[in-house]
Each structure stands twice: as C-alpha cells, then as structure tokens.
C-alpha cells in the first residue's frame, strides 16, 4: 500500500462545516468593502523575490527568516511565495498604471506564506484581508481605512478590540530618531539580547517591538519618535486624532508601535485584543507613501491595512460571537428510487427560486427506510422536509413537513405550486 501523503506542516485544509464560517466571514468583508466603494484586486501567489527584498527591507524578519523563496528551474528566476499582500498590490498598480486616471481604493482576500513556528491563529499558509487606498495624501483616508476595520468588527459582532495609533513621521525624522536610538542602546549594550544586538545598526526601530520581558524597562525608557517629529508630521497626526474623536472612536497613542515593514511612514495603527495571548494584534496597517516609488513607480501616497483571517476567526470563537450556520431550507425524502426523475426535476425548480435543497441520496441497496431518511433530514438542520411518497406523487402532490416547529402540522401541496411556495420560503414570517 502506498504511503499516505499529508499536508505540509502549518498549511491546513479548511473543511466543512468550518469552511462555512470562512464563507460567511468573506461575505461580510465584501459587504463592508462595497459600502466604502473599494474594488477587489487579485494578484499572483508567486512574485519576484526582489519585490519583497526591496519593498519590505533586507533586515526585516520576513525577508531574513520567513520567506519561501526558490529558483525557477526552467529559467533561473528568483521567486517567492507572497508573505504579505501590499507589495504585490503596489507592483500591480505600477505595472498596469492604475493611477493614471486618479487614486484607487482596492481590497484583496487571499493566502500568504511565511516559514515560522505554527501556532493557533498563525500558520505557514495563512489568509489575509487587506485594503489599500493609493494616491490619497491626506489624513482623511487614514481615518477612512481605520473606520472600515471598525465597521467590520461591528458586522462580525466583535467588541473586544481596541485601537492603538502612532506616527512614524518622515524619513529625515526617523533618521534623527534612529541616531538617538543607536546612541541610547549602545550605552546599554550589556542589556541587549541577541536579536537586539543584531538589529542595533541595521534596524534599531525594531528593537522597540521586542517581546523579551527582560528588555521592557530598557525599551520603555528609549528615545521616542514622536519627540523628533516636525510640524507637518505632528499636524497630520493631530488631524487623524481629531477625526477619530469626532466619530466617537476611542484610541490610545502607543509610541512603541512601529510595524514590521520598512515602507511605513506617518500614521501607523493596530487593532488589538487581550483574548489571543501574545498574538494580540488583529489588524494592522498605516501609511506607506514611499513604497510605490521604492519598487519602481512614480511617487504616490498610499495607506492600508491587513488582517489575518485565522486570527479573527479564533477571536470570534473565543469571544462567543454568533456565527451563522449554513443549513438547507428543505430536505427531500424520496422513498422510491423510481420517483427520482420527477423528484429531481421538481427540486431543480425550487433551486431556481433560490431555495437551498438537500436531496436524500440512496445507496446501492435502495433509498433506505422512512425512519433513516427523516433522521438525516432532522440532522441536516433543514426547516422543512419534502416527502415525495408514491401516493402523493400519484395525485400530483408532495407532503411538506415542518422540522423546526413541533406545533406546526404537515400539509400537502400540489407539485405545480411548489416553486411558488419556495419563492416565498425565505421571506420573514413565511409559513409552510
């Protein structure tokens, strides 16, 4: 017997009924995006490796340790499974000159790949929703994308998330802060762990994001970027704060919020929760005005965010939020296989009216007993059972039996009227 093949560690199958939760979540996302007039964009899973090296920064954890990169054996190209969505969207916008007729509001849903230790809500193949508003320079779009995330939490029924914001200023301001950080950490070199020493001269800002508890006091006392911001950067931040306050959105300023990618500037933000342990960030993003030029396009401002679907679904489960289950409207009980041609034709008419129908499927030994079919009908969660018995069919009728209302009586309906009955089945207060 051949050896059983299994999925790659950290790359998971999503099977029913769990897949129904994903479909519901994605439908909710698309509904929110439509309200804000964001259009869907779909980019390849595989991109040129230089896109991420140039866009994310050579000394980021993603580029140094986590990317799935390989050489195409057919032509020698260096390729990478996308570890995040923004760089690919910007590449597509550049390549196809999407900003030639004005700014664009875009969103994506799809799989990303990073080689890291799998844990709950964090896997080697994971899935993200992202929004990217490209060509908009003002803080109004910073606020818009933040509020889009808030709208999504409300649609999903999530309340245990809070907003943290910060400003990374502009490159010259970050350089001044960088010099101050290096000087500070050099003066306390004996307290730095291995990661911090490695990042000291390459990316000292990332030291502020350390999770090492022994370094927290040191990091807390480090020079703060906000103290190095110029007038324009501070004004941008104040306008973001004012707009959030005007719509009643609470927030806290987190001076240690730096984000992991090199391309961010000005506003950065995270939606965080205490329910997921150390993986408390649910959604993160910010402004990245330099990235489009950095990967070969004409200079243009941009802002966006990304969220991990697995993490949000885990949060929904932990918080007890109600996730609708997907069940059929009707279950067709078919006692006699000889009736199947007529039954199938009738069920297709129902489906054409938008009714979700599950038909009992018999085995090689027949259709099975009434009792076993009703047991399966009840287990399906359907609201009604349609009984296509020989006596009913001979009279051109079908029996409709309510399955979720013990007080409701079963009735017979003409087959010719079943489609019109089905058309009103989903209406509020519809009766069998």
CSV table of C-alpha atoms in Angstrom, one decimal:
chain,number,residue,atom,x,y,z
A,1,UNK,CA,0.0,0.0,0.0
A,2,UNK,CA,1.3,3.5,-0.9
A,3,UNK,CA,2.4,5.8,1.9
A,4,UNK,CA,-0.3,8.2,2.9
A,5,UNK,CA,0.5,11.8,1.9
A,6,UNK,CA,-0.3,14.6,4.3
A,7,UNK,CA,-0.4,18.4,4.1
A,8,UNK,CA,2.7,20.4,4.7
A,9,UNK,CA,3.1,21.3,8.4
A,10,UNK,CA,1.4,24.6,9.1
A,11,UNK,CA,-0.6,24.5,5.9
A,12,UNK,CA,-4.1,23.5,6.8
A,13,UNK,CA,-7.2,22.1,5.0
A,14,UNK,CA,-10.4,24.0,5.6
A,15,UNK,CA,-13.2,21.5,5.6
A,16,UNK,CA,-17.0,21.6,6.1
A,17,UNK,CA,-18.5,22.8,8.4
A,18,UNK,CA,-15.6,25.1,9.2
A,19,UNK,CA,-15.5,26.3,5.6
A,20,UNK,CA,-19.0,27.7,6.0
A,21,UNK,CA,-17.6,30.1,8.7
A,22,UNK,CA,-15.0,31.3,6.2
A,23,UNK,CA,-17.6,31.9,3.5
A,24,UNK,CA,-19.7,33.8,6.0
A,25,UNK,CA,-16.7,35.9,7.1
A,26,UNK,CA,-15.6,36.6,3.5
A,27,UNK,CA,-19.2,37.6,2.5
A,28,UNK,CA,-19.2,40.0,5.5
A,29,UNK,CA,-15.9,41.5,4.3
A,30,UNK,CA,-17.1,42.1,0.8
A,31,UNK,CA,-20.3,43.7,2.1
A,32,UNK,CA,-18.2,46.2,4.1
A,33,UNK,CA,-15.9,46.9,1.2
A,34,UNK,CA,-18.8,47.6,-1.1
A,35,UNK,CA,-20.2,50.2,1.4
A,36,UNK,CA,-16.9,52.1,1.2
A,37,UNK,CA,-16.6,51.7,-2.6
A,38,UNK,CA,-13.4,49.6,-2.5
A,39,UNK,CA,-12.8,47.3,-5.5
A,40,UNK,CA,-11.4,43.8,-5.5
A,41,UNK,CA,-7.8,43.1,-6.8
A,42,UNK,CA,-6.3,39.7,-7.2
A,43,UNK,CA,-2.5,39.3,-7.5
A,44,UNK,CA,-0.4,36.1,-8.1
A,45,UNK,CA,0.7,33.9,-5.2
A,46,UNK,CA,4.2,34.0,-6.6
A,47,UNK,CA,6.1,37.2,-7.1
A,48,UNK,CA,9.8,38.1,-8.0
A,49,UNK,CA,11.9,37.8,-4.8
A,50,UNK,CA,13.4,41.3,-5.3
A,51,UNK,CA,9.9,42.8,-4.9
A,52,UNK,CA,9.9,41.8,-1.2
A,53,UNK,CA,13.6,42.4,-0.5
A,54,UNK,CA,13.2,45.9,-1.9
A,55,UNK,CA,9.7,46.6,-0.5
A,56,UNK,CA,9.9,45.1,3.0
A,57,UNK,CA,13.6,45.7,3.7
A,58,UNK,CA,16.5,43.3,3.8
A,59,UNK,CA,16.8,43.2,7.6
A,60,UNK,CA,13.1,42.5,8.4
A,61,UNK,CA,12.3,39.2,10.0
A,62,UNK,CA,10.2,38.3,7.0
A,63,UNK,CA,13.0,38.7,4.4
A,64,UNK,CA,15.7,37.3,6.7
A,65,UNK,CA,14.0,34.2,8.1
A,66,UNK,CA,10.4,33.6,6.9
A,67,UNK,CA,10.1,33.8,3.1
A,68,UNK,CA,9.5,30.7,1.0
A,69,UNK,CA,12.0,31.6,-1.9
A,70,UNK,CA,13.3,29.4,-4.6
A,71,UNK,CA,14.9,29.5,-8.1
A,72,UNK,CA,12.7,28.6,-11.1
A,73,UNK,CA,14.5,25.6,-12.6
A,74,UNK,CA,13.2,26.5,-16.0
A,75,UNK,CA,14.7,29.9,-16.4
A,76,UNK,CA,16.6,30.7,-13.2
A,77,UNK,CA,14.2,33.4,-12.0
A,78,UNK,CA,14.3,34.1,-8.2
A,79,UNK,CA,10.7,33.7,-6.9
A,80,UNK,CA,8.9,33.9,-3.6
A,81,UNK,CA,5.5,32.8,-2.3
A,82,UNK,CA,4.0,36.1,-1.2
A,83,UNK,CA,4.5,36.7,2.5
A,84,UNK,CA,2.1,39.7,2.6
A,85,UNK,CA,-0.2,41.5,0.2
A,86,UNK,CA,0.7,45.2,0.0
A,87,UNK,CA,3.9,44.8,-2.1
A,88,UNK,CA,2.1,42.7,-4.7
A,89,UNK,CA,-0.8,45.2,-5.0
A,90,UNK,CA,1.7,48.1,-5.4
A,91,UNK,CA,3.6,46.1,-8.0
A,92,UNK,CA,0.3,45.5,-9.9
A,93,UNK,CA,-0.7,49.2,-9.7
A,94,UNK,CA,2.7,50.2,-11.0
A,95,UNK,CA,2.8,47.6,-13.8
A,96,UNK,CA,-0.6,48.4,-15.1
A,97,UNK,CA,-0.5,52.2,-14.5
A,98,UNK,CA,-3.7,52.1,-12.5
A,99,UNK,CA,-3.2,55.6,-11.1
A,100,UNK,CA,-3.1,57.2,-14.5
A,101,UNK,CA,-6.7,58.4,-14.1
A,102,UNK,CA,-6.7,59.1,-10.4
A,103,UNK,CA,-6.5,57.4,-7.0
A,104,UNK,CA,-7.8,53.9,-6.4
A,105,UNK,CA,-9.4,52.1,-3.4
A,106,UNK,CA,-8.6,48.4,-3.5
A,107,UNK,CA,-9.0,45.3,-1.3
A,108,UNK,CA,-7.9,41.7,-1.5
A,109,UNK,CA,-8.5,38.4,0.1
A,110,UNK,CA,-6.1,35.5,-0.2
A,111,UNK,CA,-3.4,33.2,1.0
A,112,UNK,CA,0.1,34.3,2.3
A,113,UNK,CA,3.1,32.2,3.2
A,114,UNK,CA,5.7,32.5,5.9
A,115,UNK,CA,8.1,29.9,7.4
A,116,UNK,CA,7.5,30.3,11.1
A,117,UNK,CA,6.6,28.1,14.0
A,118,UNK,CA,2.9,27.2,13.6
A,119,UNK,CA,0.6,28.1,16.5
A,120,UNK,CA,-3.1,28.9,16.9
A,121,UNK,CA,-4.1,31.7,14.6
A,122,UNK,CA,-0.6,31.8,13.0
A,123,UNK,CA,0.3,29.3,10.3
A,124,UNK,CA,2.8,28.9,7.4
A,125,UNK,CA,0.0,29.3,5.0
A,126,UNK,CA,-2.4,31.9,6.3
A,127,UNK,CA,-5.0,34.1,4.8
A,128,UNK,CA,-5.3,37.8,4.8
A,129,UNK,CA,-7.8,40.5,4.0
A,130,UNK,CA,-6.2,43.8,3.1
A,131,UNK,CA,-7.2,47.3,1.9
A,132,UNK,CA,-5.1,49.7,0.0
A,133,UNK,CA,-6.0,53.3,-0.8
A,134,UNK,CA,-3.5,54.5,-3.3
A,135,UNK,CA,-2.9,58.1,-4.5
A,136,UNK,CA,-4.6,59.8,-1.4
A,137,UNK,CA,-2.2,62.0,0.6
A,138,UNK,CA,-4.5,63.3,3.4
A,139,UNK,CA,-5.2,62.0,6.9
A,140,UNK,CA,-8.9,61.6,5.9
A,141,UNK,CA,-8.0,58.3,4.2
A,142,UNK,CA,-6.0,57.2,7.2
A,143,UNK,CA,-9.2,57.6,9.2
A,144,UNK,CA,-11.4,56.0,6.5
A,145,UNK,CA,-9.4,52.8,6.5
A,146,UNK,CA,-9.4,52.7,10.3
A,147,UNK,CA,-13.1,53.1,10.3
A,148,UNK,CA,-13.6,50.4,7.7
A,149,UNK,CA,-12.0,47.9,10.2
A,150,UNK,CA,-14.3,49.2,12.9
A,151,UNK,CA,-17.3,48.6,10.6
A,152,UNK,CA,-16.1,45.1,10.0
A,153,UNK,CA,-15.9,44.4,13.8
A,154,UNK,CA,-19.4,45.7,14.2
A,155,UNK,CA,-20.7,43.5,11.4
A,156,UNK,CA,-18.9,40.4,12.9
A,157,UNK,CA,-20.2,41.2,16.4
A,158,UNK,CA,-16.7,41.7,17.8
A,159,UNK,CA,-16.4,44.2,20.7
A,160,UNK,CA,-13.1,43.2,22.5
A,161,UNK,CA,-10.8,45.1,20.1
A,162,UNK,CA,-9.2,48.4,20.8
A,163,UNK,CA,-7.3,50.9,18.6
A,164,UNK,CA,-3.7,52.0,19.1
A,165,UNK,CA,-2.1,54.6,16.8
A,166,UNK,CA,1.3,56.3,16.4
A,167,UNK,CA,3.2,58.3,13.8
A,168,UNK,CA,6.5,57.2,12.2
A,169,UNK,CA,6.9,60.7,10.8
A,170,UNK,CA,9.0,61.2,7.6
A,171,UNK,CA,12.4,59.6,6.6
A,172,UNK,CA,14.5,62.5,7.9
A,173,UNK,CA,12.7,62.5,11.2
A,174,UNK,CA,13.2,58.8,11.5
A,175,UNK,CA,16.9,59.2,10.8
A,176,UNK,CA,17.3,61.6,13.7
A,177,UNK,CA,15.4,59.2,15.9
A,178,UNK,CA,17.4,56.3,14.6
A,179,UNK,CA,20.7,58.0,15.6
A,180,UNK,CA,19.2,58.7,19.1
A,181,UNK,CA,18.2,55.1,19.5
A,182,UNK,CA,21.6,53.8,18.5
A,183,UNK,CA,23.3,56.0,20.9
A,184,UNK,CA,20.9,55.0,23.7
A,185,UNK,CA,21.1,51.3,23.1
A,186,UNK,CA,24.9,51.4,22.7
A,187,UNK,CA,25.1,53.0,26.1
A,188,UNK,CA,23.1,50.0,27.4
A,189,UNK,CA,24.7,47.3,25.3
A,190,UNK,CA,25.0,44.9,28.2
A,191,UNK,CA,21.2,44.7,28.5
A,192,UNK,CA,20.6,43.8,24.8
A,193,UNK,CA,19.6,40.3,23.8
A,194,UNK,CA,21.0,38.7,20.6
A,195,UNK,CA,18.2,39.9,18.3
A,196,UNK,CA,18.6,43.5,19.6
A,197,UNK,CA,22.4,43.4,19.1
A,198,UNK,CA,21.9,42.2,15.6
A,199,UNK,CA,19.4,44.9,14.8
A,200,UNK,CA,21.3,47.7,16.6
A,201,UNK,CA,22.9,49.2,13.5
A,202,UNK,CA,20.6,47.7,10.8
A,203,UNK,CA,17.1,48.4,12.1
A,204,UNK,CA,17.1,49.7,15.6
A,205,UNK,CA,13.5,50.7,15.4
A,206,UNK,CA,12.5,47.1,15.5
A,207,UNK,CA,14.2,46.7,19.0
A,208,UNK,CA,11.2,48.7,20.3
A,209,UNK,CA,8.9,45.9,19.2
A,210,UNK,CA,10.8,43.2,21.3
A,211,UNK,CA,8.7,40.7,23.2
A,212,UNK,CA,11.6,39.9,25.6
A,213,UNK,CA,10.3,40.7,29.1
A,214,UNK,CA,13.8,41.4,30.4
A,215,UNK,CA,14.2,44.3,27.9
A,216,UNK,CA,10.8,46.0,28.6
A,217,UNK,CA,12.1,48.6,31.1
A,218,UNK,CA,15.0,49.5,28.8
A,219,UNK,CA,12.8,49.9,25.8
A,220,UNK,CA,10.2,51.9,27.7
A,221,UNK,CA,12.9,54.5,28.5
A,222,UNK,CA,14.3,54.7,25.0
A,223,UNK,CA,14.0,57.9,23.0
A,224,UNK,CA,10.5,58.3,21.4
A,225,UNK,CA,10.0,59.0,17.8
A,226,UNK,CA,7.2,61.5,18.5
A,227,UNK,CA,9.7,63.8,20.1
A,228,UNK,CA,11.6,64.0,16.8
A,229,UNK,CA,8.5,64.8,14.6
A,230,UNK,CA,8.4,68.0,12.7
A,231,UNK,CA,5.4,70.4,12.4
A,232,UNK,CA,3.9,68.7,9.3
A,233,UNK,CA,4.0,65.2,10.8
A,234,UNK,CA,2.5,66.3,14.1
A,235,UNK,CA,-0.2,68.2,12.2
A,236,UNK,CA,-1.1,65.1,10.2
A,237,UNK,CA,-1.3,63.0,13.4
A,238,UNK,CA,-3.5,65.7,15.1
A,239,UNK,CA,-5.9,65.6,12.2
A,240,UNK,CA,-6.2,61.9,12.4
A,241,UNK,CA,-6.9,62.1,16.2
A,242,UNK,CA,-9.4,64.9,15.7
A,243,UNK,CA,-11.4,62.9,13.1
A,244,UNK,CA,-11.4,59.7,15.2
A,245,UNK,CA,-12.6,61.7,18.2
A,246,UNK,CA,-15.3,63.3,16.1
A,247,UNK,CA,-16.8,59.9,15.2
A,248,UNK,CA,-16.5,58.6,18.7
A,249,UNK,CA,-13.7,56.2,18.1
A,250,UNK,CA,-11.6,55.7,21.2
A,251,UNK,CA,-7.8,55.3,20.7
A,252,UNK,CA,-4.5,55.3,22.6
A,253,UNK,CA,-1.2,56.7,21.4
A,254,UNK,CA,1.3,53.9,21.6
A,255,UNK,CA,4.8,55.3,21.0
A,256,UNK,CA,6.3,51.8,20.6
A,257,UNK,CA,4.0,50.9,17.7
A,258,UNK,CA,6.5,50.7,14.8
A,259,UNK,CA,5.2,48.0,12.4
A,260,UNK,CA,7.4,45.3,10.9
A,261,UNK,CA,8.0,46.5,7.4
A,262,UNK,CA,10.3,49.3,6.3
A,263,UNK,CA,7.8,51.0,4.0
A,264,UNK,CA,5.6,52.7,6.6
A,265,UNK,CA,5.6,56.5,7.3
A,266,UNK,CA,3.3,58.9,9.2
A,267,UNK,CA,0.2,57.2,10.6
A,268,UNK,CA,0.5,53.6,11.8
A,269,UNK,CA,-2.1,51.7,13.7
A,270,UNK,CA,-3.2,48.4,15.2
A,271,UNK,CA,-6.5,46.9,16.4
A,272,UNK,CA,-5.5,44.7,19.3
A,273,UNK,CA,-7.2,42.3,21.8
A,274,UNK,CA,-6.3,40.7,25.1
A,275,UNK,CA,-8.1,37.5,24.1
A,276,UNK,CA,-5.4,35.9,21.9
A,277,UNK,CA,-2.4,36.0,24.3
A,278,UNK,CA,0.9,37.2,22.8
A,279,UNK,CA,-0.8,37.2,19.3
A,280,UNK,CA,-2.9,40.2,20.3
A,281,UNK,CA,-2.8,42.2,17.0
A,282,UNK,CA,-5.9,41.5,15.0
A,283,UNK,CA,-5.5,44.1,12.2
A,284,UNK,CA,-2.5,46.4,11.5
A,285,UNK,CA,-1.6,49.0,8.9
A,286,UNK,CA,-0.6,52.5,8.2
A,287,UNK,CA,0.6,55.0,5.6
A,288,UNK,CA,3.4,54.0,3.1
A,289,UNK,CA,3.9,57.0,0.9
A,290,UNK,CA,7.4,55.9,-0.3
A,291,UNK,CA,6.7,52.3,-1.4
A,292,UNK,CA,5.3,52.9,-4.8
A,293,UNK,CA,8.4,54.8,-5.9
A,294,UNK,CA,10.6,52.4,-4.0
A,295,UNK,CA,9.6,49.5,-6.2
A,296,UNK,CA,9.8,51.4,-9.5
A,297,UNK,CA,6.7,53.5,-9.8
A,298,UNK,CA,6.0,57.2,-9.9
A,299,UNK,CA,5.8,58.7,-6.4
A,300,UNK,CA,2.4,58.4,-4.9
A,301,UNK,CA,1.0,58.3,-1.4
A,302,UNK,CA,-0.9,55.3,0.0
A,303,UNK,CA,-2.4,53.9,3.1
A,304,UNK,CA,-3.9,50.5,4.1
A,305,UNK,CA,-4.2,47.6,6.5
A,306,UNK,CA,-4.1,43.8,6.6
A,307,UNK,CA,-5.8,41.3,9.0
A,308,UNK,CA,-5.3,37.6,9.4
A,309,UNK,CA,-8.5,35.6,8.8
A,310,UNK,CA,-7.4,32.7,11.0
A,311,UNK,CA,-6.8,35.1,13.9
A,312,UNK,CA,-10.1,36.9,13.5
A,313,UNK,CA,-12.0,33.6,13.4
A,314,UNK,CA,-10.1,32.5,16.5
A,315,UNK,CA,-11.2,35.7,18.2
A,316,UNK,CA,-14.8,35.2,17.2
A,317,UNK,CA,-14.7,31.7,18.6
A,318,UNK,CA,-13.1,32.8,21.9
A,319,UNK,CA,-15.5,35.8,22.4
A,320,UNK,CA,-18.6,33.7,21.8
A,321,UNK,CA,-19.7,35.8,18.8
A,322,UNK,CA,-22.6,34.3,16.9
A,323,UNK,CA,-21.5,32.8,13.6
A,324,UNK,CA,-24.5,31.8,11.4
A,325,UNK,CA,-24.6,28.2,10.4
A,326,UNK,CA,-25.4,27.2,6.8
A,327,UNK,CA,-28.2,24.7,6.6
A,328,UNK,CA,-30.5,23.7,3.7
A,329,UNK,CA,-34.0,25.2,3.5
A,330,UNK,CA,-35.5,21.8,2.7
A,331,UNK,CA,-34.6,18.1,2.8
A,332,UNK,CA,-36.1,15.9,0.1
A,333,UNK,CA,-37.3,12.5,1.4
A,334,UNK,CA,-37.5,10.1,-1.5
A,335,UNK,CA,-38.9,6.6,-0.5
A,336,UNK,CA,-38.8,5.1,-4.0
A,337,UNK,CA,-35.9,5.4,-6.5
A,338,UNK,CA,-38.3,5.1,-9.4
A,339,UNK,CA,-39.6,8.6,-8.5
A,340,UNK,CA,-36.2,10.2,-8.8
A,341,UNK,CA,-36.6,11.7,-12.3
A,342,UNK,CA,-39.7,13.5,-11.3
A,343,UNK,CA,-38.2,14.5,-7.9
A,344,UNK,CA,-35.0,15.8,-9.4
A,345,UNK,CA,-37.0,17.9,-11.9
A,346,UNK,CA,-39.1,19.4,-9.1
A,347,UNK,CA,-36.1,20.2,-6.9
A,348,UNK,CA,-34.3,22.0,-9.7
A,349,UNK,CA,-37.4,24.3,-10.0
A,350,UNK,CA,-37.0,25.0,-6.3
A,351,UNK,CA,-33.3,25.7,-6.6
A,352,UNK,CA,-34.0,28.1,-9.4
A,353,UNK,CA,-36.1,30.1,-6.9
A,354,UNK,CA,-33.0,30.4,-4.6
A,355,UNK,CA,-34.1,27.6,-2.3
A,356,UNK,CA,-31.3,25.5,-0.8
A,357,UNK,CA,-32.2,21.9,-1.2
A,358,UNK,CA,-30.6,18.7,0.0
A,359,UNK,CA,-31.9,15.5,-1.6
A,360,UNK,CA,-31.6,12.2,0.1
A,361,UNK,CA,-29.2,10.0,-1.8
A,362,UNK,CA,-29.8,6.3,-1.7
A,363,UNK,CA,-27.2,3.6,-1.7
A,364,UNK,CA,-26.7,0.6,-3.9
A,365,UNK,CA,-29.3,-1.2,-1.9
A,366,UNK,CA,-32.1,1.3,-2.3
A,367,UNK,CA,-33.3,4.6,-0.8
A,368,UNK,CA,-33.3,3.4,2.8
A,369,UNK,CA,-36.2,3.5,5.3
A,370,UNK,CA,-38.5,6.4,6.1
A,371,UNK,CA,-37.1,6.4,9.6
A,372,UNK,CA,-33.5,6.7,8.5
A,373,UNK,CA,-34.3,9.4,5.9
A,374,UNK,CA,-36.2,11.5,8.5
A,375,UNK,CA,-33.3,11.1,10.9
A,376,UNK,CA,-30.9,12.5,8.2
A,377,UNK,CA,-33.4,15.3,7.4
A,378,UNK,CA,-33.5,16.4,11.0
A,379,UNK,CA,-29.7,16.2,11.3
A,380,UNK,CA,-29.3,18.4,8.2
A,381,UNK,CA,-30.9,21.4,10.1
A,382,UNK,CA,-33.4,22.0,7.3
A,383,UNK,CA,-36.6,23.9,8.1
A,384,UNK,CA,-38.8,21.5,6.1
A,385,UNK,CA,-38.9,18.0,4.8
A,386,UNK,CA,-40.5,17.4,1.4
A,387,UNK,CA,-41.9,13.9,1.2
A,388,UNK,CA,-42.2,12.5,-2.3
A,389,UNK,CA,-44.2,9.4,-1.5
A,390,UNK,CA,-45.8,7.2,-4.1
A,391,UNK,CA,-49.4,8.1,-3.1
A,392,UNK,CA,-48.7,11.8,-3.0
A,393,UNK,CA,-46.9,11.7,-6.4
A,394,UNK,CA,-49.8,9.7,-8.0
A,395,UNK,CA,-52.1,12.7,-7.0
A,396,UNK,CA,-49.6,15.3,-8.2
A,397,UNK,CA,-48.9,16.3,-4.6
A,398,UNK,CA,-46.0,16.5,-2.2
A,399,UNK,CA,-46.1,16.5,1.6
A,400,UNK,CA,-44.4,19.4,3.4
A,401,UNK,CA,-43.4,18.7,7.0
A,402,UNK,CA,-42.0,21.4,9.2
A,403,UNK,CA,-39.0,20.2,11.1
A,404,UNK,CA,-38.3,23.1,13.5
A,405,UNK,CA,-41.8,23.8,14.7
A,406,UNK,CA,-43.3,20.9,16.7
A,407,UNK,CA,-46.7,22.6,16.8
A,408,UNK,CA,-46.9,23.1,13.0
A,409,UNK,CA,-48.8,20.4,11.1
A,410,UNK,CA,-47.6,18.9,7.9
A,411,UNK,CA,-49.6,19.7,4.7
A,412,UNK,CA,-49.9,18.6,1.2
A,413,UNK,CA,-49.1,20.9,-1.7
A,414,UNK,CA,-49.6,20.5,-5.4
A,415,UNK,CA,-46.3,19.8,-7.2
A,416,UNK,CA,-47.2,22.6,-9.7
A,417,UNK,CA,-47.3,25.1,-6.9
A,418,UNK,CA,-44.2,24.0,-5.1
A,419,UNK,CA,-41.9,26.5,-7.0
A,420,UNK,CA,-44.1,29.5,-6.0
A,421,UNK,CA,-44.1,28.2,-2.4
A,422,UNK,CA,-40.3,28.0,-2.5
A,423,UNK,CA,-40.1,31.6,-3.8
A,424,UNK,CA,-41.6,32.9,-0.6
A,425,UNK,CA,-39.8,30.4,1.7
A,426,UNK,CA,-37.1,32.8,2.8
A,427,UNK,CA,-39.4,35.8,3.4
A,428,UNK,CA,-39.8,36.8,7.1
A,429,UNK,CA,-42.7,35.1,8.7
A,430,UNK,CA,-43.2,32.7,5.7
A,431,UNK,CA,-45.4,29.7,6.6
A,432,UNK,CA,-45.2,26.1,5.3
